[in-house]
Amino acid sequence: MEYRRIGRTEMSASVIGLGTEHLDRKPPAVVEETIHAALDMGINMMDLFMPGEEVRRNIGRALAGRREKMLIQGHIGSVDLNQQYDISRDVTVCRRYFENLLKALGTDYLDFGMLFFVDTPEDYSAVFDGPVLEYAQSLKEKGVIRAIGASSHNPVTARRIVESGVVDLLMFSINPAFDLMPSDADLMSMIENPSGNVTGRDPKRAELYRVCEQRGVGITVMKTLGAGKLLSPEHTPFVKPLTVGQCIHYALTRPAVVSTLIGCRSRQQVEEAVGYLSLSAAERDYAPVVGSRRNDFHGSCVYCGPCQP
């Protein structure tokens, strides 16, 4: 495994990380197999945004005895009110869910307390100008979290987050398709109008990556595979699909990126992701595919819909 220093922190992340969303509602044996495989192969970075108590407990059991081997991103503001995924900016609700996460995992600390889903100016104000940020800072002061991070899908808002000086880590959606989207395209507009307004490489995204590098803020990458659609001949926005290795390499060659969080639900899928490390330069090369996109992105929305009811 290869590791990269996480910005200005003293922590280092495996370049292949584990996204755990596909472990939700899976049997404990599946969760254990996947997490043990990740640990056995040197993966030490994991994101856990799901608010459900069952998946949190299953992951906690799988990590038992090896907790210190994994850096965990836990989110402040991810909730499941009315049995649906939701976002809360109510600090009392945020506190309850975060404390539940610690209890379910059987740990007294998390490595990163992630300010959840900060995409719009309204999101930024609700989080950074109020008690949610104060709560995160108090957790850091007490040692309950080692660092503060944030997750975002919008490069303009994400840059504002980075330039606040508050965060050490940004979880951001990066893949070749997203980097072709205009910076004002948000989650819902991409879902509702997947053909989008493709204008070529968006400079605001490239600028964000450079600002992160300059400010010592590491990036962990979500949506590396575009919810699998970049691998599909039917759904890719390019002339042909990318491979898992090409998608990973694209993300890892962006400035400030330290880890790609690949959603896995089996040992085999973990092995496939880690197989990137054994690929030749030619096998990693994404340029021929990315340089030959289709005329439009019709039907190619690469979000997996976790924000949907």
CSV table of C-alpha atoms in Angstrom, one decimal:
chain,number,residue,atom,x,y,z
A,1,MET,CA,0.0,0.0,0.0
A,2,GLU,CA,1.1,3.6,-0.6
A,3,TYR,CA,0.4,6.4,1.9
A,4,ARG,CA,0.2,10.2,1.6
A,5,ARG,CA,0.5,12.8,4.3
A,6,ILE,CA,-2.8,14.5,5.0
A,7,GLY,CA,-2.1,18.1,4.4
A,8,ARG,CA,-0.7,19.9,7.5
A,9,THR,CA,-1.7,17.1,9.9
A,10,GLU,CA,0.6,14.4,11.2
A,11,MET,CA,-1.6,11.7,9.8
A,12,SER,CA,-1.1,9.7,6.6
A,13,ALA,CA,-3.8,8.0,4.5
A,14,SER,CA,-3.7,5.0,2.2
A,15,VAL,CA,-4.2,6.1,-1.4
A,16,ILE,CA,-7.0,3.5,-1.6
A,17,GLY,CA,-9.6,4.2,1.0
A,18,LEU,CA,-12.9,2.6,1.9
A,19,GLY,CA,-16.3,4.1,1.3
A,20,THR,CA,-18.8,2.2,3.4
A,21,GLU,CA,-22.2,3.2,1.9
A,22,HIS,CA,-22.6,-0.2,0.2
A,23,LEU,CA,-22.3,-1.9,3.6
A,24,ASP,CA,-25.6,-0.3,4.7
A,25,ARG,CA,-28.3,-2.9,5.3
A,26,LYS,CA,-25.8,-5.7,4.7
A,27,PRO,CA,-25.4,-8.7,7.0
A,28,PRO,CA,-22.7,-8.5,9.7
A,29,ALA,CA,-20.7,-11.2,7.9
A,30,VAL,CA,-20.5,-9.1,4.7
A,31,VAL,CA,-19.5,-6.0,6.7
A,32,GLU,CA,-16.8,-8.0,8.6
A,33,GLU,CA,-15.4,-9.6,5.4
A,34,THR,CA,-15.1,-6.2,3.6
A,35,ILE,CA,-13.5,-4.3,6.5
A,36,HIS,CA,-11.1,-7.1,7.4
A,37,ALA,CA,-10.1,-7.3,3.8
A,38,ALA,CA,-9.4,-3.6,3.7
A,39,LEU,CA,-7.3,-3.7,6.9
A,40,ASP,CA,-5.4,-6.8,5.7
A,41,MET,CA,-4.5,-5.0,2.5
A,42,GLY,CA,-3.2,-1.9,4.2
A,43,ILE,CA,-6.2,0.4,3.8
A,44,ASN,CA,-6.3,2.8,6.8
A,45,MET,CA,-8.8,5.5,5.7
A,46,MET,CA,-12.5,5.0,5.9
A,47,ASP,CA,-15.6,7.2,5.5
A,48,LEU,CA,-18.7,6.6,7.5
A,49,PHE,CA,-21.5,9.0,6.7
A,50,MET,CA,-24.6,6.7,7.1
A,51,PRO,CA,-26.7,7.6,10.1
A,52,GLY,CA,-28.3,4.2,10.7
A,53,GLU,CA,-27.5,2.6,14.0
A,54,GLU,CA,-27.4,-1.0,12.6
A,55,VAL,CA,-24.7,-0.3,10.0
A,56,ARG,CA,-22.7,1.7,12.5
A,57,ARG,CA,-22.8,-1.2,15.0
A,58,ASN,CA,-21.8,-3.7,12.4
A,59,ILE,CA,-18.8,-1.6,11.4
A,60,GLY,CA,-17.9,-1.2,15.0
A,61,ARG,CA,-17.9,-4.9,15.6
A,62,ALA,CA,-15.8,-5.5,12.4
A,63,LEU,CA,-13.2,-2.9,13.7
A,64,ALA,CA,-13.0,-4.4,17.2
A,65,GLY,CA,-9.4,-4.9,18.2
A,66,ARG,CA,-8.1,-3.1,15.2
A,67,ARG,CA,-9.7,0.4,15.7
A,68,GLU,CA,-6.3,2.1,15.8
A,69,LYS,CA,-5.4,0.8,12.4
A,70,MET,CA,-8.2,2.8,10.6
A,71,LEU,CA,-8.6,6.6,10.2
A,72,ILE,CA,-12.3,7.3,10.4
A,73,GLN,CA,-14.2,10.2,8.9
A,74,GLY,CA,-17.4,10.6,10.9
A,75,HIS,CA,-20.0,13.2,9.9
A,76,ILE,CA,-21.6,15.9,11.9
A,77,GLY,CA,-25.1,16.6,10.5
A,78,SER,CA,-25.9,13.3,8.9
A,79,VAL,CA,-29.2,12.0,10.3
A,80,ASP,CA,-32.1,9.7,9.5
A,81,LEU,CA,-35.1,11.5,10.8
A,82,ASN,CA,-38.4,9.8,9.9
A,83,GLN,CA,-36.3,6.8,8.8
A,84,GLN,CA,-34.9,8.6,5.8
A,85,TYR,CA,-31.4,10.1,5.2
A,86,ASP,CA,-31.5,13.7,6.0
A,87,ILE,CA,-29.3,16.7,6.9
A,88,SER,CA,-29.6,18.5,10.2
A,89,ARG,CA,-28.1,21.9,11.2
A,90,ASP,CA,-29.8,21.6,14.7
A,91,VAL,CA,-26.8,21.2,17.0
A,92,THR,CA,-28.7,19.2,19.5
A,93,VAL,CA,-29.7,16.7,16.8
A,94,CYS,CA,-26.1,16.7,15.4
A,95,ARG,CA,-24.7,16.0,18.9
A,96,ARG,CA,-27.1,13.1,19.5
A,97,TYR,CA,-26.2,11.4,16.2
A,98,PHE,CA,-22.5,12.0,16.6
A,99,GLU,CA,-22.4,10.6,20.2
A,100,ASN,CA,-24.4,7.6,18.9
A,101,LEU,CA,-21.7,7.1,16.2
A,102,LEU,CA,-19.0,6.9,18.9
A,103,LYS,CA,-21.0,4.5,21.0
A,104,ALA,CA,-21.9,2.3,18.1
A,105,LEU,CA,-18.3,2.1,16.9
A,106,GLY,CA,-17.2,1.3,20.5
A,107,THR,CA,-14.6,4.1,20.4
A,108,ASP,CA,-14.0,7.3,22.4
A,109,TYR,CA,-12.6,9.3,19.4
A,110,LEU,CA,-12.8,9.8,15.7
A,111,ASP,CA,-9.9,11.0,13.5
A,112,PHE,CA,-12.0,13.4,11.5
A,113,GLY,CA,-15.2,15.2,12.4
A,114,MET,CA,-16.7,16.0,9.0
A,115,LEU,CA,-19.1,18.9,8.6
A,116,PHE,CA,-21.7,17.2,6.5
A,117,PHE,CA,-22.8,18.2,3.0
A,118,VAL,CA,-21.9,21.9,2.7
A,119,ASP,CA,-22.8,22.7,-0.9
A,120,THR,CA,-24.5,26.1,-1.0
A,121,PRO,CA,-24.0,29.5,0.6
A,122,GLU,CA,-27.0,28.8,2.9
A,123,ASP,CA,-25.3,25.5,3.9
A,124,TYR,CA,-22.1,27.4,4.6
A,125,SER,CA,-23.8,30.0,6.8
A,126,ALA,CA,-25.8,27.4,8.7
A,127,VAL,CA,-22.7,25.4,9.6
A,128,PHE,CA,-19.8,28.0,9.8
A,129,ASP,CA,-21.7,30.9,11.3
A,130,GLY,CA,-23.4,29.0,14.1
A,131,PRO,CA,-23.2,26.4,16.8
A,132,VAL,CA,-22.5,23.4,14.5
A,133,LEU,CA,-19.0,24.6,13.9
A,134,GLU,CA,-18.6,25.5,17.6
A,135,TYR,CA,-19.6,22.0,18.5
A,136,ALA,CA,-17.0,20.5,16.1
A,137,GLN,CA,-14.3,22.8,17.6
A,138,SER,CA,-15.2,21.8,21.1
A,139,LEU,CA,-14.9,18.1,20.1
A,140,LYS,CA,-11.4,18.9,18.7
A,141,GLU,CA,-10.4,20.8,21.9
A,142,LYS,CA,-11.5,17.8,24.0
A,143,GLY,CA,-9.6,15.3,21.8
A,144,VAL,CA,-12.8,13.5,20.7
A,145,ILE,CA,-11.9,14.3,17.1
A,146,ARG,CA,-8.3,14.8,16.0
A,147,ALA,CA,-9.1,17.2,13.1
A,148,ILE,CA,-12.1,18.9,11.5
A,149,GLY,CA,-13.0,18.2,7.9
A,150,ALA,CA,-16.0,18.9,5.6
A,151,SER,CA,-17.7,17.3,2.7
A,152,SER,CA,-18.9,19.2,-0.3
A,153,HIS,CA,-19.8,18.7,-4.0
A,154,ASN,CA,-19.6,22.3,-5.1
A,155,PRO,CA,-16.2,23.8,-5.9
A,156,VAL,CA,-17.1,27.4,-5.1
A,157,THR,CA,-18.5,26.6,-1.7
A,158,ALA,CA,-15.7,24.1,-1.1
A,159,ARG,CA,-13.1,26.7,-1.8
A,160,ARG,CA,-14.8,29.0,0.7
A,161,ILE,CA,-14.6,26.2,3.3
A,162,VAL,CA,-10.9,25.7,2.7
A,163,GLU,CA,-10.1,29.4,2.8
A,164,SER,CA,-11.9,29.7,6.2
A,165,GLY,CA,-8.8,28.1,7.7
A,166,VAL,CA,-11.0,25.8,9.8
A,167,VAL,CA,-10.6,22.4,8.1
A,168,ASP,CA,-7.6,20.1,7.6
A,169,LEU,CA,-9.5,17.8,5.3
A,170,LEU,CA,-12.0,18.1,2.4
A,171,MET,CA,-14.0,15.2,1.1
A,172,PHE,CA,-14.9,16.2,-2.5
A,173,SER,CA,-16.4,14.5,-5.5
A,174,ILE,CA,-13.8,14.1,-8.2
A,175,ASN,CA,-13.9,12.1,-11.4
A,176,PRO,CA,-13.4,13.0,-15.1
A,177,ALA,CA,-17.1,13.6,-15.8
A,178,PHE,CA,-17.5,16.0,-12.8
A,179,ASP,CA,-14.5,18.0,-13.8
A,180,LEU,CA,-16.3,18.8,-17.1
A,181,MET,CA,-19.3,20.2,-15.3
A,182,PRO,CA,-19.8,23.9,-14.7
A,183,SER,CA,-19.1,25.0,-11.1
A,184,ASP,CA,-22.7,26.2,-10.6
A,185,ALA,CA,-24.1,22.7,-11.3
A,186,ASP,CA,-25.4,21.4,-8.0
A,187,LEU,CA,-26.5,17.9,-7.0
A,188,MET,CA,-30.2,18.3,-7.9
A,189,SER,CA,-29.5,20.0,-11.2
A,190,MET,CA,-27.1,17.2,-12.2
A,191,ILE,CA,-29.8,14.6,-11.3
A,192,GLU,CA,-32.7,16.3,-13.0
A,193,ASN,CA,-30.7,17.4,-16.1
A,194,PRO,CA,-27.9,14.9,-16.5
A,195,SER,CA,-27.0,16.1,-20.0
A,196,GLY,CA,-25.8,19.3,-18.2
A,197,ASN,CA,-24.1,22.2,-19.8
A,198,VAL,CA,-20.7,20.6,-20.6
A,199,THR,CA,-18.2,23.4,-21.3
A,200,GLY,CA,-14.9,21.5,-21.0
A,201,ARG,CA,-12.7,21.5,-18.0
A,202,ASP,CA,-14.1,23.8,-15.3
A,203,PRO,CA,-11.3,26.0,-14.0
A,204,LYS,CA,-12.9,26.5,-10.6
A,205,ARG,CA,-12.5,22.8,-9.8
A,206,ALA,CA,-8.8,22.9,-10.8
A,207,GLU,CA,-8.4,26.1,-8.7
A,208,LEU,CA,-10.0,24.4,-5.7
A,209,TYR,CA,-7.4,21.5,-5.9
A,210,ARG,CA,-4.5,24.0,-6.1
A,211,VAL,CA,-5.9,26.1,-3.1
A,212,CYS,CA,-6.1,22.9,-1.0
A,213,GLU,CA,-2.5,22.1,-1.9
A,214,GLN,CA,-1.3,25.6,-1.1
A,215,ARG,CA,-3.2,25.7,2.3
A,216,GLY,CA,-2.2,22.2,3.4
A,217,VAL,CA,-5.7,20.8,3.2
A,218,GLY,CA,-5.9,17.2,2.1
A,219,ILE,CA,-8.6,15.9,-0.2
A,220,THR,CA,-10.3,12.5,0.1
A,221,VAL,CA,-12.3,11.6,-3.0
A,222,MET,CA,-15.9,10.4,-3.1
A,223,LYS,CA,-17.7,9.4,-6.3
A,224,THR,CA,-14.3,8.2,-7.8
A,225,LEU,CA,-16.2,5.8,-10.1
A,226,GLY,CA,-19.2,8.0,-10.6
A,227,ALA,CA,-21.5,5.5,-8.8
A,228,GLY,CA,-20.2,2.9,-11.3
A,229,LYS,CA,-21.5,4.7,-14.3
A,230,LEU,CA,-18.1,5.6,-15.6
A,231,LEU,CA,-17.4,1.9,-15.8
A,232,SER,CA,-20.5,1.2,-17.9
A,233,PRO,CA,-20.6,1.2,-21.7
A,234,GLU,CA,-24.3,2.3,-21.5
A,235,HIS,CA,-23.9,5.2,-19.1
A,236,THR,CA,-20.4,6.6,-19.5
A,237,PRO,CA,-20.2,10.1,-20.9
A,238,PHE,CA,-17.1,9.1,-22.8
A,239,VAL,CA,-16.8,7.1,-26.0
A,240,LYS,CA,-15.9,4.0,-24.0
A,241,PRO,CA,-15.9,3.2,-20.3
A,242,LEU,CA,-13.0,3.8,-17.9
A,243,THR,CA,-11.6,1.1,-15.8
A,244,VAL,CA,-11.5,1.2,-12.0
A,245,GLY,CA,-7.7,1.8,-12.2
A,246,GLN,CA,-8.1,4.7,-14.6
A,247,CYS,CA,-10.7,6.3,-12.4
A,248,ILE,CA,-8.5,5.9,-9.3
A,249,HIS,CA,-5.5,7.3,-11.1
A,250,TYR,CA,-7.4,10.3,-12.4
A,251,ALA,CA,-8.3,11.2,-8.8
A,252,LEU,CA,-4.9,10.5,-7.4
A,253,THR,CA,-3.2,12.8,-9.9
A,254,ARG,CA,-5.2,15.9,-8.8
A,255,PRO,CA,-3.4,18.2,-6.5
A,256,ALA,CA,-3.9,17.7,-2.7
A,257,VAL,CA,-5.6,14.3,-3.1
A,258,VAL,CA,-4.5,11.8,-0.5
A,259,SER,CA,-7.0,9.0,-0.8
A,260,THR,CA,-9.8,7.7,-3.1
A,261,LEU,CA,-12.7,6.3,-1.1
A,262,ILE,CA,-14.0,3.3,-3.1
A,263,GLY,CA,-17.3,1.9,-2.1
A,264,CYS,CA,-16.9,-1.9,-1.6
A,265,ARG,CA,-19.2,-4.6,-0.3
A,266,SER,CA,-16.9,-7.7,-0.6
A,267,ARG,CA,-13.3,-8.8,-0.3
A,268,GLN,CA,-13.2,-9.2,-4.1
A,269,GLN,CA,-14.1,-5.6,-4.6
A,270,VAL,CA,-11.5,-4.5,-2.1
A,271,GLU,CA,-8.9,-6.6,-4.0
A,272,GLU,CA,-10.0,-5.0,-7.3
A,273,ALA,CA,-9.5,-1.5,-5.9
A,274,VAL,CA,-6.2,-2.3,-4.3
A,275,GLY,CA,-5.1,-3.9,-7.6
A,276,TYR,CA,-4.6,-0.4,-8.9
A,277,LEU,CA,-1.2,-0.5,-7.2
A,278,SER,CA,0.0,-3.3,-9.5
A,279,LEU,CA,-1.1,-1.7,-12.7
A,280,SER,CA,1.4,-0.5,-15.3
A,281,ALA,CA,1.6,3.2,-16.4
A,282,ALA,CA,-0.2,2.2,-19.6
A,283,GLU,CA,-3.0,0.5,-17.7
A,284,ARG,CA,-3.5,3.6,-15.5
A,285,ASP,CA,-3.5,6.0,-18.3
A,286,TYR,CA,-7.0,7.6,-18.6
A,287,ALA,CA,-6.1,10.3,-21.2
A,288,PRO,CA,-7.2,8.4,-24.3
A,289,VAL,CA,-10.7,7.8,-22.9
A,290,VAL,CA,-11.2,11.2,-21.2
A,291,GLY,CA,-10.1,13.0,-24.4
A,292,SER,CA,-12.8,11.4,-26.5
A,293,ARG,CA,-16.1,12.2,-24.8
A,294,ARG,CA,-19.5,11.9,-26.4
A,295,ASN,CA,-21.3,14.9,-27.8
A,296,ASP,CA,-23.6,15.1,-24.8
A,297,PHE,CA,-24.0,13.6,-21.3
A,298,HIS,CA,-27.6,12.4,-21.9
A,299,GLY,CA,-28.5,9.7,-19.4
A,300,SER,CA,-25.1,9.8,-17.7
A,301,CYS,CA,-25.9,11.2,-14.3
A,302,VAL,CA,-23.1,9.8,-12.2
A,303,TYR,CA,-24.7,10.3,-8.8
A,304,CYS,CA,-26.1,7.3,-7.0
A,305,GLY,CA,-29.0,9.2,-5.4
A,306,PRO,CA,-28.3,9.1,-1.7
A,307,CYS,CA,-29.9,12.5,-1.4
A,308,GLN,CA,-33.2,11.2,-2.8
A,309,PRO,CA,-36.0,10.2,-0.4
